Amino acid sequence: MLGKMMHRPLLISHLIQHAARYHGDTPIISRETDGTTTHSDWATLHSNSKRLANALTKLGIEQGDRLATIAWNNRRHLEIWYGVSGSGMVCHTINPRLFPQQIIYVINDAQDQVLFFEKTFLPLVMGVKDHLTTVKHFVCMTPPDEEVRAQLPNVIFYDDIVDEQSDEFEWPELDENAPSSLCYTSGTTGNPKGVLYTNRTTVLHSFGISLPDSISLSATDVVLPVVPMFHANAWGLPYAAAMVGAAVVLPGPNLDGHSLANIIDEHKVTLAVGVPTIWQTLLAAAKETGTKLTSLRRNVIGGSACPSSMMRTFRDEFDCETMHAWGMTETSPLGSANQLKAKHSGLSDEEKLTVRLSQGRPPFGVELRIVDAAQDNKLLPNDGQTPGNVQIKGYWIVDTYFNCEESALESDGWFDTGDIATINEDGYLMIRDRAKDLIKSGGEWISSVELEDIAMSHPSVAMAAAIAADHPKWDERPVVIVQLVPGAELSEKTLIDHYEGKIIKWQIPNAVVFVESIPLNGTGKMLKKDLREQYGNHLIERGLID
Ligand code: AMP
C-alpha cells in the first residue's frame, strides 16, 4: 500500500453542517413576505432544514425527486434549499415572473413532486395547478392560514410540517455527483432549458466564488443577496456564505431602492450582490435620503454590463468597491470576476477603473477562450482587440440540459456562451455583446453595450438600450432607446452630441427614442428582443435613411 488520502464526497449537507458547527450563532436575517423581520442563525437554519428533511421523508419524497419553489429570498426558502439538497433531492427554483404557460412547462418538464410557494403567489398557483401533471403536494410557506386553505383545500403549511418533526436527522452520504438543484434559463426564444447542478459542482463553485480574487467572502461579512434565489441560485451566495460562515440578510419581496438602503443600513451589510437595475434604484434612493451606506464596503454587479458611471458613483460617493462579474445559469454562474493584479498597483485611480470595468478573469476552476464560430471555432488571440464567441469549460459548467439527450457542448468539449467578447493578455474578459444583440452596420459590428454605457454616462439618462434598426443602405444602424431620470429633460440632439469624441463617428447612433420605461425580464435584464420588434423599423418610418 503506497498510502492513501481520505475520500470525502463534496456535499451540500457538509456546508450547512460546517456553518452550524463553527458559525452557529452567526445571524440569518430575513424580511418576510408579510413585512415582518425574523432573526435566525446558522444553527437554527440547520435544525429547521433537518426537520424539513424528516417531513419530506414522511411525505414519501425520495432521493433524486424534484421539488419546486416559487419564493422570494427568505429564511424558509433557505431552509428548503438545504433540507432538500442535503437529503439528496433536487431543489427546483422557479422564477415567478415567467408566463404561466412557462411555469406549467418547467414544472412538468422537471416532474416536480412538491411545490413550495409564498402566500402572495397563491393566485398564480391556482391559475396553473390543474395543468400540473406530477405535483402531489402544495406547500404554502407560512403558518396555517385559513384564507389559503379555503382556496386550496389540500394545501400543507410549511410551519406545520416543520414544527411537528424532530431535528434528529442524519444527512445521507450521497455520491457527490448526485443532482442538488435545478434552474431554468430565461429562454428568450423557445422553451426554457433546465440546468441540473450537482453537489460537487455546487461545492466547488462555492470555493470558486469565495476566493479573494473572486468576491472574497469571509466570516466577517454580512452578505445581502439581492439577486433572487431562482436566478442561478442567487449566484451561489447562500452556499458560499455557509462555507465561510458569513452572516446573511435575505431581502424578501421588496427590492425597491428605499427598502434596500434601509436594510443595508439597519443590518450593517458589508457586501451586496445583484444586477445593474437594482443598483440604479438603490443609488437613486440613497441620494434622496442622504444615506452614505457606510457599512457597504463592496458590491458585486453582474447579469448585465455594469455602466462605468455606476462604478464611479459607488467609488466616489459611497466609498464602495464594485466588483464586476460575469456568468450565466449554465455556468453556476461564475465565469469571471474582476480584481486587480499586483502589476496594476501603480496605476492611477482612473486607469484602475478602466481595468475594473471589464468582466474580469476566470477563477481557478474555469477556462475561457474566444473563437470565430463562423470558422469552425478557430482560436482567436487574447490581444484585447479581437472579438469572438466566448466559450468556457470547467468544474461547474453545464454538459447536457435537463431532459435532453444531446450534449450542449461543442465537439471538443467547450460550452459556447452566446456572448461576444475580447480577452486581453492578462486574461481579462470584456463582453461586447450577446451574439444576437450585435448591431451589424455595413458588414462592421457595433457593440450595443458600449453605446448603452455612453448614454448612461449622461446624468439625465436612467437606462438605455441600444438596438439594431433596419437600414436600406447599411443593413442595420444603431438606435438608442432611453428612459430618463424622473423629472429630467433631454433632446435627441443633445444625447447624440454626447457621443462625439467618445466613440468612432460611424458608430454614433442614428436616432434616440425616449420611452416611459424600458421593459425588463424576470431577472431585471432589458428585453431587447421586444424593443427590436417594436423599434426595428424606426429609421425607415422616420425617413432617417441616409
Ligand atoms: P442568465 O443565464 O439569465 O444569467 O444570463 C446570462 C447572460 O447574461 C450572459 O450570457 C451575458 O450575456 C449576460 N451577462 C451576465 N453577466 C454580465 C456582465 N457582467 N456583463 C455583461 N453581460 C453579462
XYZ file of C-alpha atoms and ligand atoms in Angstrom:
569
model
C 0.000 0.000 0.000
C 1.508 3.324 -1.081
C -0.676 5.169 1.403
C -3.950 6.809 0.744
C -5.769 10.061 1.381
C -9.255 10.161 2.801
C -12.041 10.435 0.265
C -14.959 12.616 1.279
C -17.606 13.438 -1.267
C -18.247 17.152 -1.808
C -21.748 17.585 -0.371
C -24.115 20.487 0.237
C -25.050 18.971 3.632
C -21.424 19.474 4.675
C -21.775 23.211 4.006
C -24.683 23.630 6.367
C -23.148 21.292 8.979
C -19.979 23.349 8.896
C -21.883 26.632 9.212
C -23.948 25.301 12.127
C -20.955 23.860 13.948
C -18.452 26.678 13.570
C -20.688 29.690 12.948
C -23.869 28.563 14.691
C -24.714 31.947 16.204
C -23.951 33.943 13.047
C -27.160 35.747 12.080
C -29.513 34.949 9.233
C -31.881 37.886 8.983
C -34.931 37.598 6.805
C -37.523 40.088 5.613
C -40.646 38.009 5.354
C -43.372 38.374 2.774
C -45.806 39.608 5.453
C -43.490 42.532 6.218
C -42.017 41.194 9.481
C -38.310 40.511 10.007
C -37.091 37.239 11.508
C -33.755 36.781 13.232
C -32.322 33.305 12.937
C -28.794 31.862 12.742
C -26.902 29.055 11.010
C -27.552 26.589 13.866
C -31.325 27.173 13.735
C -31.302 27.060 9.960
C -29.544 23.705 10.163
C -32.050 22.263 12.630
C -35.023 23.509 10.633
C -33.629 22.072 7.417
C -33.260 18.704 9.185
C -36.857 18.943 10.435
C -37.930 19.612 6.863
C -35.875 16.655 5.623
C -37.773 14.452 8.103
C -41.087 15.895 6.935
C -40.265 15.262 3.279
C -39.269 11.681 4.011
C -42.609 11.241 5.780
C -44.380 12.569 2.691
C -42.691 9.804 0.708
C -40.321 12.014 -1.270
C -37.220 10.161 -2.377
C -33.655 10.937 -3.344
C -33.479 12.315 -6.871
C -37.056 13.669 -6.765
C -37.519 17.284 -7.797
C -39.226 19.824 -5.514
C -40.124 23.260 -6.816
C -40.120 26.625 -5.068
C -41.841 29.838 -6.134
C -40.441 32.100 -3.496
C -38.520 35.221 -2.564
C -35.181 35.279 -0.807
C -36.110 34.498 2.778
C -35.397 32.156 5.690
C -37.873 29.405 4.828
C -36.611 29.333 1.251
C -33.053 28.855 2.508
C -34.159 26.065 4.850
C -35.831 24.388 1.880
C -32.601 24.655 -0.144
C -30.582 22.863 2.494
C -33.298 20.439 3.582
C -33.991 19.348 0.012
C -30.473 19.212 -1.457
C -28.918 17.945 1.761
C -31.173 14.902 1.734
C -30.417 14.058 -1.884
C -33.463 15.644 -3.504
C -33.360 18.379 -6.124
C -34.453 21.936 -5.382
C -36.013 23.495 -8.476
C -36.231 27.260 -8.010
C -38.781 28.894 -10.302
C -38.850 32.482 -11.469
C -42.367 33.709 -10.557
C -42.220 36.254 -13.362
C -42.280 33.578 -16.056
C -45.512 33.445 -18.029
C -47.985 30.935 -16.524
C -47.514 28.748 -19.614
C -43.771 28.638 -18.963
C -44.333 27.856 -15.276
C -46.517 24.925 -16.268
C -43.898 23.838 -18.770
C -40.959 23.898 -16.336
C -42.845 22.131 -13.521
C -43.999 19.366 -15.846
C -40.621 19.118 -17.550
C -38.895 18.784 -14.168
C -41.620 16.382 -12.955
C -41.759 18.232 -9.659
C -43.402 16.274 -6.825
C -43.818 19.156 -4.413
C -44.479 22.837 -4.979
C -43.462 25.225 -2.179
C -44.936 28.676 -2.655
C -45.289 32.029 -0.904
C -48.803 33.073 0.023
C -48.509 36.010 -2.408
C -48.205 33.522 -5.259
C -51.434 31.715 -4.405
C -53.314 33.276 -7.379
C -50.510 32.122 -9.674
C -50.612 28.601 -8.205
C -54.413 28.488 -8.510
C -54.105 29.503 -12.171
C -51.667 26.750 -13.116
C -52.434 23.876 -10.728
C -54.886 21.999 -12.939
C -52.222 21.730 -15.639
C -49.534 20.270 -13.407
C -49.126 16.589 -14.081
C -46.744 15.475 -11.336
C -47.191 17.714 -8.266
C -48.503 15.713 -5.306
C -48.124 18.272 -2.523
C -48.640 22.025 -2.451
C -46.805 23.583 0.493
C -47.584 27.165 1.462
C -44.561 28.765 3.112
C -46.442 30.173 6.125
C -48.006 29.090 9.399
C -51.512 27.608 8.920
C -53.669 30.101 7.063
C -57.399 29.625 6.611
C -57.589 32.022 3.675
C -55.208 29.802 1.724
C -56.903 26.589 2.858
C -60.268 27.931 1.688
C -58.949 28.106 -1.861
C -56.620 25.131 -1.885
C -58.135 22.545 0.497
C -55.297 20.004 0.333
C -52.593 22.545 0.998
C -49.874 21.749 3.537
C -48.397 24.535 5.655
C -44.643 24.727 5.934
C -44.584 25.688 9.597
C -46.902 22.806 10.461
C -44.793 20.112 8.874
C -41.511 21.533 10.149
C -42.712 22.168 13.706
C -44.046 18.656 14.192
C -40.747 16.965 13.255
C -37.639 16.375 15.311
C -34.311 17.800 14.197
C -32.667 14.390 14.583
C -31.725 13.573 11.016
C -28.579 12.015 9.552
C -27.709 13.646 6.249
C -27.089 10.796 3.780
C -23.537 10.314 2.480
C -24.504 10.848 -1.153
C -22.429 10.398 -4.251
C -21.007 13.879 -4.851
C -22.320 13.740 -8.415
C -25.887 13.448 -7.103
C -28.015 16.291 -8.510
C -28.881 19.014 -5.999
C -30.681 21.860 -7.726
C -32.265 22.826 -10.995
C -32.592 26.256 -12.639
C -34.148 27.010 -15.987
C -32.636 29.631 -18.274
C -34.810 32.635 -19.031
C -35.354 31.314 -22.575
C -35.981 34.371 -24.770
C -36.688 32.028 -27.677
C -38.298 28.619 -27.345
C -38.897 26.842 -24.072
C -36.668 27.451 -21.062
C -33.901 24.881 -20.617
C -33.024 23.283 -17.296
C -29.527 23.223 -15.842
C -29.103 20.484 -13.249
C -26.362 21.272 -10.732
C -24.765 18.622 -8.569
C -23.436 18.559 -5.013
C -19.915 18.514 -6.398
C -20.354 21.426 -8.822
C -22.067 23.485 -6.114
C -19.352 22.942 -3.512
C -16.552 23.616 -5.992
C -18.360 26.742 -7.191
C -18.648 27.895 -3.573
C -14.864 27.653 -3.210
C -14.521 29.472 -6.538
C -16.676 32.466 -5.653
C -15.247 32.832 -2.157
C -11.647 33.256 -3.328
C -10.005 36.634 -2.679
C -9.791 37.355 -6.395
C -13.445 36.427 -6.867
C -15.740 38.071 -4.351
C -13.534 37.460 -1.347
C -16.103 36.239 1.144
C -15.332 35.718 4.806
C -16.811 35.211 8.248
C -16.553 38.972 8.799
C -19.063 39.672 6.007
C -22.751 40.430 6.229
C -23.973 39.384 2.800
C -27.096 40.659 1.055
C -28.045 38.530 -1.955
C -30.417 40.852 -3.793
C -30.185 38.568 -6.794
C -33.097 36.141 -6.442
C -32.536 32.564 -5.347
C -34.218 31.483 -8.614
C -31.630 33.359 -10.704
C -28.740 30.888 -10.989
C -29.033 30.023 -7.277
C -28.584 33.651 -6.207
C -25.215 33.319 -7.916
C -24.224 30.709 -5.329
C -24.021 33.237 -2.494
C -26.160 31.374 0.076
C -23.951 28.263 -0.337
C -20.691 30.199 -0.181
C -21.937 32.142 2.859
C -22.365 28.822 4.707
C -18.904 27.704 3.580
C -17.201 30.762 5.061
C -19.674 31.426 7.896
C -20.816 34.842 6.711
C -23.984 36.418 8.068
C -26.800 36.604 5.530
C -29.530 39.193 5.106
C -32.394 37.962 2.931
C -34.338 40.896 1.498
C -37.737 39.277 0.792
C -40.028 40.715 -1.852
C -39.328 44.453 -1.600
C -36.365 45.195 -3.800
C -37.019 48.892 -4.349
C -34.153 51.283 -3.600
C -35.560 52.596 -0.334
C -36.138 49.125 1.127
C -32.644 48.051 0.140
C -30.960 51.173 1.511
C -32.879 50.666 4.726
C -31.924 47.005 5.050
C -28.243 47.753 4.324
C -28.097 50.455 6.992
C -30.160 48.568 9.570
C -28.248 45.298 9.368
C -24.827 46.734 8.504
C -24.500 44.828 5.258
C -20.887 44.727 4.049
C -21.384 43.042 0.672
C -24.417 43.150 -1.612
C -24.898 41.328 -4.882
C -27.246 41.994 -7.817
C -27.913 43.201 -11.368
C -27.326 46.812 -12.510
C -31.020 47.797 -12.465
C -31.121 47.049 -8.725
C -28.153 49.302 -8.045
C -29.696 52.063 -10.042
C -32.748 52.192 -7.795
C -30.561 51.880 -4.691
C -28.358 54.797 -5.749
C -31.388 56.956 -6.527
C -32.916 56.195 -3.110
C -29.637 56.776 -1.272
C -29.238 60.142 -2.956
C -32.764 61.077 -1.983
C -32.399 60.198 1.690
C -28.769 61.212 2.020
C -27.584 57.871 3.440
C -23.947 57.062 2.679
C -24.476 53.295 3.120
C -21.410 53.349 5.356
C -21.297 49.627 6.138
C -21.323 48.639 2.440
C -17.690 48.074 1.565
C -18.180 46.065 -1.611
C -20.860 45.192 -4.106
C -20.944 42.711 -6.934
C -22.555 43.657 -10.219
C -23.310 41.055 -12.849
C -26.056 39.749 -15.090
C -25.654 42.718 -17.460
C -22.733 45.063 -18.082
C -22.011 47.473 -15.246
C -22.205 51.063 -16.547
C -18.967 52.948 -15.867
C -20.937 55.837 -14.336
C -22.348 53.455 -11.733
C -18.952 52.108 -10.699
C -17.686 55.675 -10.396
C -20.646 56.727 -8.231
C -20.166 53.807 -5.853
C -16.460 54.607 -5.599
C -16.627 58.376 -5.275
C -19.847 58.933 -3.354
C -20.202 55.779 -1.266
C -16.603 54.601 -0.838
C -17.789 51.204 -2.044
C -15.673 48.938 -4.217
C -17.620 47.495 -7.123
C -16.673 44.067 -8.394
C -17.843 43.276 -11.855
C -18.593 39.601 -12.502
C -19.822 37.662 -15.492
C -21.567 34.344 -15.855
C -24.781 32.586 -16.756
C -27.188 29.962 -15.494
C -25.223 27.325 -17.436
C -22.023 28.270 -15.592
C -23.374 28.072 -11.985
C -22.877 31.116 -12.659
C -19.342 32.382 -12.002
C -17.267 32.605 -15.200
C -15.122 35.605 -14.361
C -14.708 38.261 -11.686
C -12.785 41.465 -11.716
C -9.992 42.078 -9.244
C -6.718 43.817 -9.983
C -3.334 42.113 -10.244
C -0.193 43.266 -8.420
C 1.047 44.797 -11.684
C -1.880 47.255 -11.593
C -0.976 48.710 -8.210
C 0.922 51.662 -9.692
C -1.961 52.758 -11.905
C -3.920 55.943 -11.289
C -7.488 55.639 -9.995
C -8.858 56.287 -13.482
C -6.599 53.650 -15.039
C -7.632 51.166 -12.370
C -11.263 51.925 -13.117
C -10.660 51.115 -16.788
C -9.298 47.693 -15.819
C -12.152 47.112 -13.394
C -14.832 47.878 -15.933
C -14.117 44.667 -17.790
C -15.805 41.474 -16.611
C -12.536 40.229 -15.107
C -10.598 36.969 -15.098
C -11.733 33.377 -14.676
C -11.146 31.970 -11.181
C -9.327 28.645 -10.871
C -11.849 26.039 -11.938
C -12.914 27.529 -15.254
C -11.145 28.329 -18.502
C -12.221 30.803 -21.164
C -11.385 31.089 -24.839
C -12.637 33.208 -27.717
C -13.145 31.699 -31.134
C -14.515 32.533 -34.554
C -17.679 30.426 -34.553
C -18.177 31.043 -38.270
C -14.777 29.462 -38.963
C -15.043 26.169 -37.213
C -14.245 27.613 -33.795
C -10.868 28.928 -34.908
C -8.998 30.122 -31.818
C -8.641 33.932 -31.675
C -5.792 35.811 -29.988
C -6.046 37.195 -26.453
C -4.959 40.662 -27.534
C -7.776 42.735 -26.040
C -8.754 43.739 -29.588
C -10.110 40.747 -31.452
C -13.719 39.937 -30.593
C -15.042 36.407 -30.773
C -17.518 33.940 -29.303
C -16.823 33.249 -25.638
C -16.516 29.565 -24.819
C -15.970 28.090 -21.391
C -15.136 24.830 -19.685
C -14.625 23.926 -16.070
C -15.687 22.263 -12.860
C -19.141 23.872 -12.673
C -20.253 24.215 -16.295
C -23.288 22.526 -17.882
C -22.724 19.477 -20.062
C -26.257 18.435 -21.044
C -29.523 20.282 -20.352
C -32.149 18.584 -18.185
C -34.223 16.021 -20.082
C -32.062 16.374 -23.197
C -30.263 13.580 -24.942
C -27.798 15.703 -26.790
C -24.763 17.319 -25.183
C -24.833 21.141 -25.066
C -21.113 21.256 -25.805
C -19.045 21.860 -28.916
C -17.378 18.782 -30.364
C -14.176 19.483 -28.398
C -15.964 19.803 -25.058
C -16.302 23.608 -24.669
C -19.625 25.346 -23.981
C -20.485 28.262 -26.272
C -21.969 31.050 -24.136
C -23.576 33.089 -26.937
C -21.588 36.139 -25.778
C -19.124 38.099 -27.888
C -16.036 39.412 -26.117
C -12.363 40.200 -26.247
C -9.822 38.757 -23.813
C -6.605 40.662 -23.146
C -3.064 39.436 -22.461
C -3.759 39.341 -18.711
C -6.844 37.183 -19.204
C -9.443 39.945 -18.616
C -12.669 39.340 -20.452
C -14.547 42.280 -21.968
C -18.095 41.438 -23.034
C -19.034 43.389 -26.171
C -22.473 41.919 -26.717
C -24.781 38.962 -26.828
C -24.177 37.475 -30.283
C -27.823 38.140 -31.055
C -27.774 41.776 -29.871
C -24.837 42.870 -32.044
C -25.564 45.704 -34.457
C -24.137 44.970 -37.906
C -23.644 48.150 -39.893
C -22.297 47.744 -43.435
C -20.560 44.494 -42.510
C -18.849 46.007 -39.432
C -20.267 45.457 -35.992
C -21.049 47.914 -33.244
C -21.196 46.975 -29.573
C -24.583 47.775 -28.071
C -23.002 47.525 -24.604
C -20.621 50.383 -25.420
C -23.403 52.589 -26.818
C -25.500 51.967 -23.705
C -22.593 52.785 -21.427
C -22.048 56.162 -23.107
C -25.759 57.022 -22.990
C -25.880 56.136 -19.296
C -22.916 58.381 -18.544
C -25.278 61.316 -19.301
C -26.778 62.432 -15.990
C -30.324 62.632 -17.398
C -30.352 59.013 -18.561
C -31.637 56.365 -16.156
C -31.447 53.398 -18.525
C -30.510 52.877 -22.169
C -30.845 50.017 -24.629
C -29.072 50.160 -27.991
C -30.715 48.075 -30.673
C -30.259 47.357 -34.358
C -32.807 49.130 -36.583
C -33.189 48.195 -40.244
C -31.487 50.486 -42.720
C -31.698 50.155 -46.524
C -28.066 51.088 -47.141
C -26.171 49.725 -44.102
C -28.490 46.793 -43.269
C -28.589 47.848 -39.626
C -27.878 51.064 -37.753
C -27.971 51.740 -34.002
C -30.949 53.355 -32.307
C -30.844 54.057 -28.581
C -33.976 53.616 -26.512
C -33.772 55.829 -23.443
C -35.564 56.028 -20.124
C -34.880 59.371 -18.455
C -34.230 60.031 -14.796
C -37.605 61.163 -13.341
C -38.078 64.872 -13.961
C -35.111 65.183 -16.345
C -35.334 66.611 -19.846
C -33.079 65.779 -22.755
C -33.285 66.265 -26.504
C -32.331 63.697 -29.112
C -29.662 66.039 -30.472
C -28.061 66.636 -27.060
C -27.715 62.919 -26.457
C -26.324 62.261 -29.927
C -23.821 65.109 -29.421
C -22.844 63.435 -26.133
C -21.385 60.557 -28.190
C -18.978 62.901 -30.079
C -15.372 62.116 -29.250
C -16.298 59.071 -27.148
C -16.664 56.604 -29.993
C -15.722 56.351 -33.692
C -18.023 58.621 -35.705
C -19.723 55.905 -37.777
C -20.742 54.063 -34.624
C -22.743 57.012 -33.238
C -26.464 56.094 -33.073
C -28.726 57.462 -35.808
C -31.668 58.149 -33.525
C -32.870 58.215 -29.934
C -36.299 57.070 -28.812
C -37.491 58.255 -25.390
C -39.773 55.843 -23.521
C -41.538 55.895 -20.142
C -39.835 52.696 -19.076
C -37.643 50.066 -20.677
C -39.209 46.605 -20.342
C -37.259 44.209 -18.098
C -37.376 40.440 -17.858
C -37.888 38.440 -14.680
C -34.260 38.791 -13.649
C -34.061 42.541 -14.276
C -32.452 42.452 -17.725
C -33.623 44.682 -20.564
C -35.912 42.908 -23.011
C -34.026 43.939 -26.131
C -35.834 41.448 -28.297
C -39.147 43.223 -27.577
C -37.560 46.604 -28.238
C -36.161 45.365 -31.557
C -39.593 44.144 -32.559
C -41.118 47.492 -31.625
C -38.480 49.892 -32.940
C -36.694 47.865 -35.635
C -38.364 50.000 -38.324
C -37.828 53.303 -36.574
C -35.290 54.738 -39.022
C -37.306 53.783 -42.101
C -40.512 55.162 -40.577
C -38.835 58.485 -39.785
C -37.027 58.582 -43.152
C -33.609 58.642 -41.405
C -32.003 56.547 -44.110
C -29.029 58.492 -45.490
P -28.555 34.371 -17.252
O -28.300 32.957 -17.525
O -30.003 34.762 -17.297
O -27.897 34.852 -16.003
O -27.908 35.228 -18.438
C -26.542 35.116 -18.754
C -26.122 36.216 -19.695
O -26.145 37.496 -19.040
C -24.693 36.092 -20.172
O -24.547 35.173 -21.208
C -24.378 37.515 -20.597
O -24.884 37.801 -21.894
C -25.143 38.339 -19.599
N -24.220 38.804 -18.546
C -24.008 38.242 -17.346
N -23.121 38.968 -16.631
C -22.745 40.001 -17.418
C -21.837 41.103 -17.263
N -21.156 41.310 -16.143
N -21.696 41.941 -18.304
C -22.390 41.772 -19.452
N -23.266 40.769 -19.648
C -23.448 39.890 -18.645
